[in-house]
PDB file of C-alpha atoms in Angstrom:
ATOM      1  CA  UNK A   4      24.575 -25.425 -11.378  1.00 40.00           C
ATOM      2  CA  UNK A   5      25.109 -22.588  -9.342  1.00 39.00           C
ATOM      3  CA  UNK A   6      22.307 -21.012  -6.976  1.00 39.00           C
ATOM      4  CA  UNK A   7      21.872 -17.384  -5.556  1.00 40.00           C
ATOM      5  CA  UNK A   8      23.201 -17.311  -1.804  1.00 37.00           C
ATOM      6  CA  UNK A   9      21.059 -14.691   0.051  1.00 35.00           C
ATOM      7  CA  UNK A  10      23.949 -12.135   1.647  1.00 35.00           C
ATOM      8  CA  UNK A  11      23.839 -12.333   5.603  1.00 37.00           C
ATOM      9  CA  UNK A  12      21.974  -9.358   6.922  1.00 35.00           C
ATOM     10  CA  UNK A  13      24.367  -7.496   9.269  1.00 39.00           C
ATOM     11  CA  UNK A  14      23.364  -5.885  12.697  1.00 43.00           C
ATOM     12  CA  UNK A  15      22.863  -2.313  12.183  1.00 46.00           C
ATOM     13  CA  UNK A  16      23.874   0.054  14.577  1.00 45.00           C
ATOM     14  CA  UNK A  17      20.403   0.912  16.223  1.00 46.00           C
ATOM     15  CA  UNK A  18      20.009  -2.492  17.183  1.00 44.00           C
ATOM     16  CA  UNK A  19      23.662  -2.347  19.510  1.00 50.00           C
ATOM     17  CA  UNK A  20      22.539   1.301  20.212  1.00 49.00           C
ATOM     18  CA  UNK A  21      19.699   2.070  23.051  1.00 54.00           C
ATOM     19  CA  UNK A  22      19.846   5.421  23.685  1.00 63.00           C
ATOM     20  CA  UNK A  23      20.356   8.402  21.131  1.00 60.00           C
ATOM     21  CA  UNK A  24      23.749   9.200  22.574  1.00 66.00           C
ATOM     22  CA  UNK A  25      25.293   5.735  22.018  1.00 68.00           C
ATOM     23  CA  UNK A  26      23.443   6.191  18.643  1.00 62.00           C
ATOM     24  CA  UNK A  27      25.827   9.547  17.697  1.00 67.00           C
ATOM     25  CA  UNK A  28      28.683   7.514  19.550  1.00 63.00           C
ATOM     26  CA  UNK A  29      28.716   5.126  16.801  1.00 61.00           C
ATOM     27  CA  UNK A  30      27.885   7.533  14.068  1.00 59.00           C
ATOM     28  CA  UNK A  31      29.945   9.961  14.749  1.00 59.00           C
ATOM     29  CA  UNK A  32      33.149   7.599  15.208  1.00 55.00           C
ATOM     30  CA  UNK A  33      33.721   6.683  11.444  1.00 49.00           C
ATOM     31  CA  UNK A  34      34.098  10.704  11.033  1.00 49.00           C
ATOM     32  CA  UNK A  35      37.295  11.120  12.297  1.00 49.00           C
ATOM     33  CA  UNK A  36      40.201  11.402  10.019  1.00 47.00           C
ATOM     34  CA  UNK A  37      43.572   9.998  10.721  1.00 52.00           C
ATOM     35  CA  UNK A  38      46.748  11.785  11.898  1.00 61.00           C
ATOM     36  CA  UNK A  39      48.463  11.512   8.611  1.00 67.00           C
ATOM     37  CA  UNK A  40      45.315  13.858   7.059  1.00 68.00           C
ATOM     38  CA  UNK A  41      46.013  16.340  10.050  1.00 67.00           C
ATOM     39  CA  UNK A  42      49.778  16.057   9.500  1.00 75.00           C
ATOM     40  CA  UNK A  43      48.962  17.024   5.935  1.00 76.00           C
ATOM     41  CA  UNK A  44      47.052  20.310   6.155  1.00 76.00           C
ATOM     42  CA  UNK A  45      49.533  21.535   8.779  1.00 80.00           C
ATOM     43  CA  UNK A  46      52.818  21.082   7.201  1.00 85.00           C
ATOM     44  CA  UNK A  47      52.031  24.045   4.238  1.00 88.00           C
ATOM     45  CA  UNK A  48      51.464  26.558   7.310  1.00 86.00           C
ATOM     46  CA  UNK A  49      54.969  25.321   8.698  1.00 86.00           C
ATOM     47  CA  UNK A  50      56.647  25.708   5.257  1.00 89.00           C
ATOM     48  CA  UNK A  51      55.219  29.083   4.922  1.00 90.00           C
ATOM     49  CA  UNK A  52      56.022  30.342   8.892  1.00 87.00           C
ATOM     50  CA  UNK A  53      59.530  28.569   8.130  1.00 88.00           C
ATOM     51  CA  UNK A  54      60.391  30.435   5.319  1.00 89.00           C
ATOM     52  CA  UNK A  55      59.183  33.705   6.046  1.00 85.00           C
ATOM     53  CA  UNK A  56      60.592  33.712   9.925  1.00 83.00           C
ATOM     54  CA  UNK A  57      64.123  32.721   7.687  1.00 87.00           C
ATOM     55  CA  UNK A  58      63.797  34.980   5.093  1.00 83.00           C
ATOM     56  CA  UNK A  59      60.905  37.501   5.278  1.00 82.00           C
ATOM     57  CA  UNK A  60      60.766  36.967   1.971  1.00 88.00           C
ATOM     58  CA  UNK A  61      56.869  36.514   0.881  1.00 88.00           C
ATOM     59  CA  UNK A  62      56.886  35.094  -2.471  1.00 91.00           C
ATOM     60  CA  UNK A  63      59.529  32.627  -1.686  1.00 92.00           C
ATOM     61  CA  UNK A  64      56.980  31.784   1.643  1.00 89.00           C
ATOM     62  CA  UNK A  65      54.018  31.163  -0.205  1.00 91.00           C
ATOM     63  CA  UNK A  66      56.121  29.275  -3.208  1.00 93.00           C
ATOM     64  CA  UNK A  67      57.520  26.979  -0.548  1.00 93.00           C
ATOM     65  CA  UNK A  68      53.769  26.266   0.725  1.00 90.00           C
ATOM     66  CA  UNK A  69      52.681  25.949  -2.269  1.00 90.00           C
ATOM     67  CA  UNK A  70      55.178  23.399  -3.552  1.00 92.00           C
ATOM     68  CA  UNK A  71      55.109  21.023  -0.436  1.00 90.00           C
ATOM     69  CA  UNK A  72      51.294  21.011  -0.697  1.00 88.00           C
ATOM     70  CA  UNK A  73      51.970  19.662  -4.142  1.00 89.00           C
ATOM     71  CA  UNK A  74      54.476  16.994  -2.809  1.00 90.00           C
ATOM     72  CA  UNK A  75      51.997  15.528  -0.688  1.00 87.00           C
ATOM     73  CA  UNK A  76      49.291  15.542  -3.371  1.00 86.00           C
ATOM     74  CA  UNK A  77      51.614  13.606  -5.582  1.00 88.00           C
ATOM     75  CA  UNK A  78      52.772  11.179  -2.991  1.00 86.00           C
ATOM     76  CA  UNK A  79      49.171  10.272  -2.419  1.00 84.00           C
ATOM     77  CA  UNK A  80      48.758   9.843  -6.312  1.00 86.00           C
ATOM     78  CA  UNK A  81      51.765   7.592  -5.846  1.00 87.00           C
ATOM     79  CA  UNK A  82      50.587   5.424  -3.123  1.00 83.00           C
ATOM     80  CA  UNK A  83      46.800   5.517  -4.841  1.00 80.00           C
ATOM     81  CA  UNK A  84      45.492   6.562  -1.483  1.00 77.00           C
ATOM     82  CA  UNK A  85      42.294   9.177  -0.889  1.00 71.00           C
ATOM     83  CA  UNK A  86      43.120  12.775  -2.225  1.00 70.00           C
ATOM     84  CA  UNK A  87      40.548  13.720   0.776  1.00 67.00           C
ATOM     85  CA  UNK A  88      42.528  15.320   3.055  1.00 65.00           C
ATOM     86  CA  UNK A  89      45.576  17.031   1.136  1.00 74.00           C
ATOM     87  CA  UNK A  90      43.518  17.965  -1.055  1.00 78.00           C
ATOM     88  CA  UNK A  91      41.701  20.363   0.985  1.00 76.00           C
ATOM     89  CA  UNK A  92      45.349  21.681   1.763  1.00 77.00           C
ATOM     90  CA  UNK A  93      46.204  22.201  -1.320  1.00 82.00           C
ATOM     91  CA  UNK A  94      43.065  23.740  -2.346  1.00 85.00           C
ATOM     92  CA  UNK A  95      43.824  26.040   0.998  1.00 85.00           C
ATOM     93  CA  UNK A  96      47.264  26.564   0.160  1.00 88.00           C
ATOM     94  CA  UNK A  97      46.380  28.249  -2.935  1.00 89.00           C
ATOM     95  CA  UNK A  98      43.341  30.429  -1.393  1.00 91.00           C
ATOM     96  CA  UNK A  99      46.131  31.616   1.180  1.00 90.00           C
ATOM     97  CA  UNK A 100      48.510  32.280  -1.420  1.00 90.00           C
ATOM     98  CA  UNK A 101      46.026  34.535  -3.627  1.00 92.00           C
ATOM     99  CA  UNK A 102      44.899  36.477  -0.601  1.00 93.00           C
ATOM    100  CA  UNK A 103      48.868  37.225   0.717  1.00 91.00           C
ATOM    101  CA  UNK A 104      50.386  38.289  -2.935  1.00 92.00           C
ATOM    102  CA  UNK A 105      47.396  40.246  -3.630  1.00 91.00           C
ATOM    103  CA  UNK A 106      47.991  42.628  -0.891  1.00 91.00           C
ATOM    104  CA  UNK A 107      51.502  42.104  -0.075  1.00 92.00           C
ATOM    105  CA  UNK A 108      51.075  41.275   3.564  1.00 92.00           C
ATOM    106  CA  UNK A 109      52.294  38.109   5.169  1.00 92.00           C
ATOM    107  CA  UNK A 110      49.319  38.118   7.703  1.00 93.00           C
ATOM    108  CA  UNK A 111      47.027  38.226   4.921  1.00 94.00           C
ATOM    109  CA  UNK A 112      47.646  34.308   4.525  1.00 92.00           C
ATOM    110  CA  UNK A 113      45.790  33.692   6.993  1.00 94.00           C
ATOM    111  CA  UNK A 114      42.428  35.946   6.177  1.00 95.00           C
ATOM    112  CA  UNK A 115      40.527  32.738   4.144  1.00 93.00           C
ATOM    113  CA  UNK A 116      41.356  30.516   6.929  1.00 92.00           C
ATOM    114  CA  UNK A 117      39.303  33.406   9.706  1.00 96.00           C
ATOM    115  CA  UNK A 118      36.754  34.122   7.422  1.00 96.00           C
ATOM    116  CA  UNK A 119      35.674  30.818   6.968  1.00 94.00           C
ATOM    117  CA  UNK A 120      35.699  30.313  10.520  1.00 95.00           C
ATOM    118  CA  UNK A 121      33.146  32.967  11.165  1.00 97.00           C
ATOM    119  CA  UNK A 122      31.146  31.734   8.475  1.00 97.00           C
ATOM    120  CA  UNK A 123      30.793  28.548  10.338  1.00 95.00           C
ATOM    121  CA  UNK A 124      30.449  29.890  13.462  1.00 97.00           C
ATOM    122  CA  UNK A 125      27.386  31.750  12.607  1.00 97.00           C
ATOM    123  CA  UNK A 126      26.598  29.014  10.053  1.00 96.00           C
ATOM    124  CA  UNK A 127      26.203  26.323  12.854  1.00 96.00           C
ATOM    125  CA  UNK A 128      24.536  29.093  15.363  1.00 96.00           C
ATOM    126  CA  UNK A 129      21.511  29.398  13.067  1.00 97.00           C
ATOM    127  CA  UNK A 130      21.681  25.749  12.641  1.00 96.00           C
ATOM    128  CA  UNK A 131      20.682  25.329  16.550  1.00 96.00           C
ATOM    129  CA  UNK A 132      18.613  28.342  16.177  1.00 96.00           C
ATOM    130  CA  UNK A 133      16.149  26.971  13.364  1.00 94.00           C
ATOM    131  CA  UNK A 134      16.841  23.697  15.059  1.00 92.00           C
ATOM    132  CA  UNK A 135      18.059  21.978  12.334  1.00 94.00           C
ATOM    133  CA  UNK A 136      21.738  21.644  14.151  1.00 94.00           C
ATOM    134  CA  UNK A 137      24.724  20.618  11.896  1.00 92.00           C
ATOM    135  CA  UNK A 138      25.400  17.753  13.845  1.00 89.00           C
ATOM    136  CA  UNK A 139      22.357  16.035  13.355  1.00 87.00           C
ATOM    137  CA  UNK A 140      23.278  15.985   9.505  1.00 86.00           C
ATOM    138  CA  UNK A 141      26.240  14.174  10.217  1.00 79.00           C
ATOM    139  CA  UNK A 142      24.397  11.833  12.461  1.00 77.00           C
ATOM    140  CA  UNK A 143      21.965  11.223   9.856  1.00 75.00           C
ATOM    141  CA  UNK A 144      24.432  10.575   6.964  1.00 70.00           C
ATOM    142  CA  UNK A 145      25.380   7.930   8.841  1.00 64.00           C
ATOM    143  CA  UNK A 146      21.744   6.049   8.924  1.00 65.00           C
ATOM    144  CA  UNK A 147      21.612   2.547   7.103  1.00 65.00           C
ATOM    145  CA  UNK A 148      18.109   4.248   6.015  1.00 70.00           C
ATOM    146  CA  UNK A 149      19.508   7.850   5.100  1.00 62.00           C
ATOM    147  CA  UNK A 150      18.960   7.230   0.969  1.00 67.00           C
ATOM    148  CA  UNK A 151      15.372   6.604   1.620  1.00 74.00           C
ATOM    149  CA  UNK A 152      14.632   8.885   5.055  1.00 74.00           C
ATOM    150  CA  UNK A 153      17.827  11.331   5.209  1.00 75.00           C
ATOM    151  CA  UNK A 154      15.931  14.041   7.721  1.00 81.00           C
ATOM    152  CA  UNK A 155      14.642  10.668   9.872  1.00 78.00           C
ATOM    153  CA  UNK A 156      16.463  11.775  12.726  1.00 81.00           C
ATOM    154  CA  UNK A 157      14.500  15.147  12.769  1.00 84.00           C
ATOM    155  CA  UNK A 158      11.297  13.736  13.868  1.00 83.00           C
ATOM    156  CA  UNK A 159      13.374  12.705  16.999  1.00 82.00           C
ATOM    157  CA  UNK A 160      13.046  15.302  19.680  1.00 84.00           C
ATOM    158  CA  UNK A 161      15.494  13.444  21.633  1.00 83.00           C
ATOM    159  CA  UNK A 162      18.258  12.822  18.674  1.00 85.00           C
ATOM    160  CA  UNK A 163      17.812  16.798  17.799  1.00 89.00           C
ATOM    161  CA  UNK A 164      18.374  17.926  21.539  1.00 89.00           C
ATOM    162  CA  UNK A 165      21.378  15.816  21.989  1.00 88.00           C
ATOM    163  CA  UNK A 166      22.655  17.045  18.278  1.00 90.00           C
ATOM    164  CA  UNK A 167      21.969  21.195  19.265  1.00 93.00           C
ATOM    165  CA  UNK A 168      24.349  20.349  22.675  1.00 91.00           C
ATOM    166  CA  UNK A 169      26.997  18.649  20.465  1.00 92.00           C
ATOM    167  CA  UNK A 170      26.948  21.495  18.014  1.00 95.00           C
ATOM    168  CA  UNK A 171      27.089  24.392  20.662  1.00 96.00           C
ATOM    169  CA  UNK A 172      30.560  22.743  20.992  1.00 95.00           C
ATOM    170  CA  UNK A 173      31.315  23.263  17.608  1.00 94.00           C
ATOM    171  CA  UNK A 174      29.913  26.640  18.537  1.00 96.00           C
ATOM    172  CA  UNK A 175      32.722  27.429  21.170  1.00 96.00           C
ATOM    173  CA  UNK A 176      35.528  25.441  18.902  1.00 95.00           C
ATOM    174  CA  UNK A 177      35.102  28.716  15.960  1.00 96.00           C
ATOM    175  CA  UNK A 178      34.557  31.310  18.428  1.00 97.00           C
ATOM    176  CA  UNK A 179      37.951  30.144  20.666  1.00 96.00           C
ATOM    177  CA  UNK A 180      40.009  30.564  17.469  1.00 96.00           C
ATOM    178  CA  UNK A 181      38.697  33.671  16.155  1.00 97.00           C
ATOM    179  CA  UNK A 182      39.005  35.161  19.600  1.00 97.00           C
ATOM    180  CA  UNK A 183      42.647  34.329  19.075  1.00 97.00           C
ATOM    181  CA  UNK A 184      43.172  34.771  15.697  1.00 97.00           C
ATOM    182  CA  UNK A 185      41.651  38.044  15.285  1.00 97.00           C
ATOM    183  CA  UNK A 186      44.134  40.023  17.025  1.00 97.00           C
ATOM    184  CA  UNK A 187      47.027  38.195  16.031  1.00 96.00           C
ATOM    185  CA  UNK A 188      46.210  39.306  12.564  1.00 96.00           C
ATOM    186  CA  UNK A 189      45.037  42.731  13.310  1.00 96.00           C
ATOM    187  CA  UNK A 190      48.894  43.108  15.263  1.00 95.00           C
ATOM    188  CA  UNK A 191      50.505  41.552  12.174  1.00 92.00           C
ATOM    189  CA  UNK A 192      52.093  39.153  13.916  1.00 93.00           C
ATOM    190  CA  UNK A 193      52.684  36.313  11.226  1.00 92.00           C
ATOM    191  CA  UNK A 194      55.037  34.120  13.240  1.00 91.00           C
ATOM    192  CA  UNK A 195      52.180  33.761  16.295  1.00 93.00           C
ATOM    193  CA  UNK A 196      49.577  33.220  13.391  1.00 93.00           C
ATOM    194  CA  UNK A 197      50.714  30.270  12.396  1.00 90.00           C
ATOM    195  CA  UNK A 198      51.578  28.592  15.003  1.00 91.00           C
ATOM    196  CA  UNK A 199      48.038  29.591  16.477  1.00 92.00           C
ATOM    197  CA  UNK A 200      46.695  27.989  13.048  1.00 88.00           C
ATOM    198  CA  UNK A 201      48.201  24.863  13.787  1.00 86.00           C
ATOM    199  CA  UNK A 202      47.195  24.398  17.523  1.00 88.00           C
ATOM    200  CA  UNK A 203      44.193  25.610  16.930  1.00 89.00           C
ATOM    201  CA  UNK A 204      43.303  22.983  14.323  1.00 83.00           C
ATOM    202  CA  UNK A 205      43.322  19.428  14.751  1.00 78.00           C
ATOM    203  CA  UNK A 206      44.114  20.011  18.528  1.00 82.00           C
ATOM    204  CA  UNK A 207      41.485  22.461  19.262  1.00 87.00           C
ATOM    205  CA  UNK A 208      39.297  19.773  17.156  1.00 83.00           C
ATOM    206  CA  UNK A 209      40.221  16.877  19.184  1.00 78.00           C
ATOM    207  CA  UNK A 210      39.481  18.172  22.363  1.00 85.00           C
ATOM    208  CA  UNK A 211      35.811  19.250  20.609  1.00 86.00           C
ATOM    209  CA  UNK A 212      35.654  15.953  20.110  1.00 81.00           C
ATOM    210  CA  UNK A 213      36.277  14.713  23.455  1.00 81.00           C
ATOM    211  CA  UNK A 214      33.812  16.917  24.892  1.00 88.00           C
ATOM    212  CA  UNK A 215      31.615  15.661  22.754  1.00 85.00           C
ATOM    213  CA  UNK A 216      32.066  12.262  24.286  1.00 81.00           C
ATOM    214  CA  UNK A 217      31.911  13.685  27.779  1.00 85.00           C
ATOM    215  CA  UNK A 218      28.422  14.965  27.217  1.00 84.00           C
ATOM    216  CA  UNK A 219      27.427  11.655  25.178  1.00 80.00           C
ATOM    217  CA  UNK A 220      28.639   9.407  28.070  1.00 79.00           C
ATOM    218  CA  UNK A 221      26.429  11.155  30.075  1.00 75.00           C
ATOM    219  CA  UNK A 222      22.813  11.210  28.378  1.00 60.00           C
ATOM    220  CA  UNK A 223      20.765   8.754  28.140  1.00 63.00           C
ATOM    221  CA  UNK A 224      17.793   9.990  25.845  1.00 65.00           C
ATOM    222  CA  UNK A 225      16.122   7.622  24.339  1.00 64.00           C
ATOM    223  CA  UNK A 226      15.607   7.100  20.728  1.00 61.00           C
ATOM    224  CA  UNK A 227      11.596   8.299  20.159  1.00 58.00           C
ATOM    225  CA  UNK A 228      12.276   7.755  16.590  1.00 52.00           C
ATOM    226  CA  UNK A 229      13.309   3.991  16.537  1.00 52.00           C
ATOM    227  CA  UNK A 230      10.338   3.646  18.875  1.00 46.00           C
ATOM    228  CA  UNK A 231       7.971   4.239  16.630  1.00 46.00           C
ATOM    229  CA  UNK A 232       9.240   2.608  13.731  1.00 48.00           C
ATOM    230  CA  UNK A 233       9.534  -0.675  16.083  1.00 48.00           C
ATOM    231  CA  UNK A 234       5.688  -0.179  17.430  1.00 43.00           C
ATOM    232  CA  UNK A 235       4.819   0.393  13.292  1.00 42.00           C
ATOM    233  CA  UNK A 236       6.898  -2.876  12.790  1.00 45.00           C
ATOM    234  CA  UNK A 237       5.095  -4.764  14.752  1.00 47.00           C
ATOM    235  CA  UNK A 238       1.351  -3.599  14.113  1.00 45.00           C
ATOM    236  CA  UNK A 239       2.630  -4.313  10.644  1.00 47.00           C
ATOM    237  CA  UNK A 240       3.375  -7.761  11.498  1.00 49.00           C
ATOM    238  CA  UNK A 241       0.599  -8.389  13.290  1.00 49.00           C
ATOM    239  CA  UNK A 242      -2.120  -7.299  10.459  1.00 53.00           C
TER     240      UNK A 242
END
């Protein structure tokens, strides 16, 4: 006869984690994607610079986009891997393509790609504002407690401090490219667009990133949150 075998309860990562900043450390680590994903939303922008520095044709530029974002797409169906990633430049592709054959211009390609920057620039200002920084949702989503206490990390002044520093970086990372972008597009200058696209995406994101880690090697907050729930753990015990 068979019997139930209790699973073995795994460390989480608060218990290897004693300050907040080795806390985000850990969190934040499994949010990276891979170089094959940043690989993938680039090479529509170099099919489309390609072709139109070739040709200056635009309809055969955005075509040519459009059709190697659909390569990759399928070659992911193929290999039954995640969608995650090329699907985003697909979806990206196509927003690109609408905005440049609707108006004719070449430049205009790259219009979604600034506008949504400046949405999330001043979307992750107010964040730090209101202090509810974006960060800190990230951070949470990675909680073994987030389904049952997703906004836990809130009630930690320390964890929300450390999260508004981390996203002032994200901050800087949308206002660096639109302070490039900008007048690239406003001087119609297609070629320099999209090679600023491409350096300033995963690049630009990577060294966010490893400022990030700069300023979390250097904290030490402590975690006033898991604190609490340890001194309520215990009184708990106790009674």
């Amino acid at each position: 006869m068979s019997r139930d075998v209790t699973p073995e309860v795994t460390p989480t990562d608060r218990a290897n984690a004693e300050t907040v900043e080795e806390l985000i450390r850990h969190r934040l680590s499994s949010a990276l994607g891979g170089w094959r994903g940043s690989i993938e939303t680039a090479l529509p922008t170099v099919a489309f610079i390609g072709v139109w520095s070739w040709r200056q044709d635009l309809t055969l530029a955005v075509w040519c986009a459009v059709a190697v974002a659909v390569v990759l797409a399928v070659a992911r169906l193929v290999q039954r891997s995640s969608l995650q990633h090329v699907l985003g430049a697909v979806f990206a592709t196509g927003i690109a393509a609408f905005f440049a054959m609707r108006s004719g211009k070449a430049e205009d390609a790259f219009l979604p790609g600034m506008l949504l920057s400046g949405g999330y620039l001043i979307g992750t200002l107010i964040s730090i504002l209101v202090r509810w920084p974006v960060v800190g949702f990230l951070v949470g989503a990675g909680d073994p407690k987030a389904a049952e206490d997703p906004f836990g990390w809130r009630r930690d002044s320390g964890m929300v401090r450390v999260c508004s520093r981390l996203t002032w970086v994200l901050v800087a990372l949308y206002a660096v490219r639109l302070s490039i972008q900008v007048p690239l597009y406003l001087a119609a200058q297609v070629e320099a667009l999209g090679v600023a696209k491409i350096v300033l995406g995963w690049p630009l994101w990577i060294g966010g990133v490893a400022v990030m880690g700069w300023l979390l090697v250097r904290g030490s907050t402590p975690q006033e949150l898991e604190a609490v729930r340890d001194t309520a753990a215990r009184t708990s015990d106790a009674d």
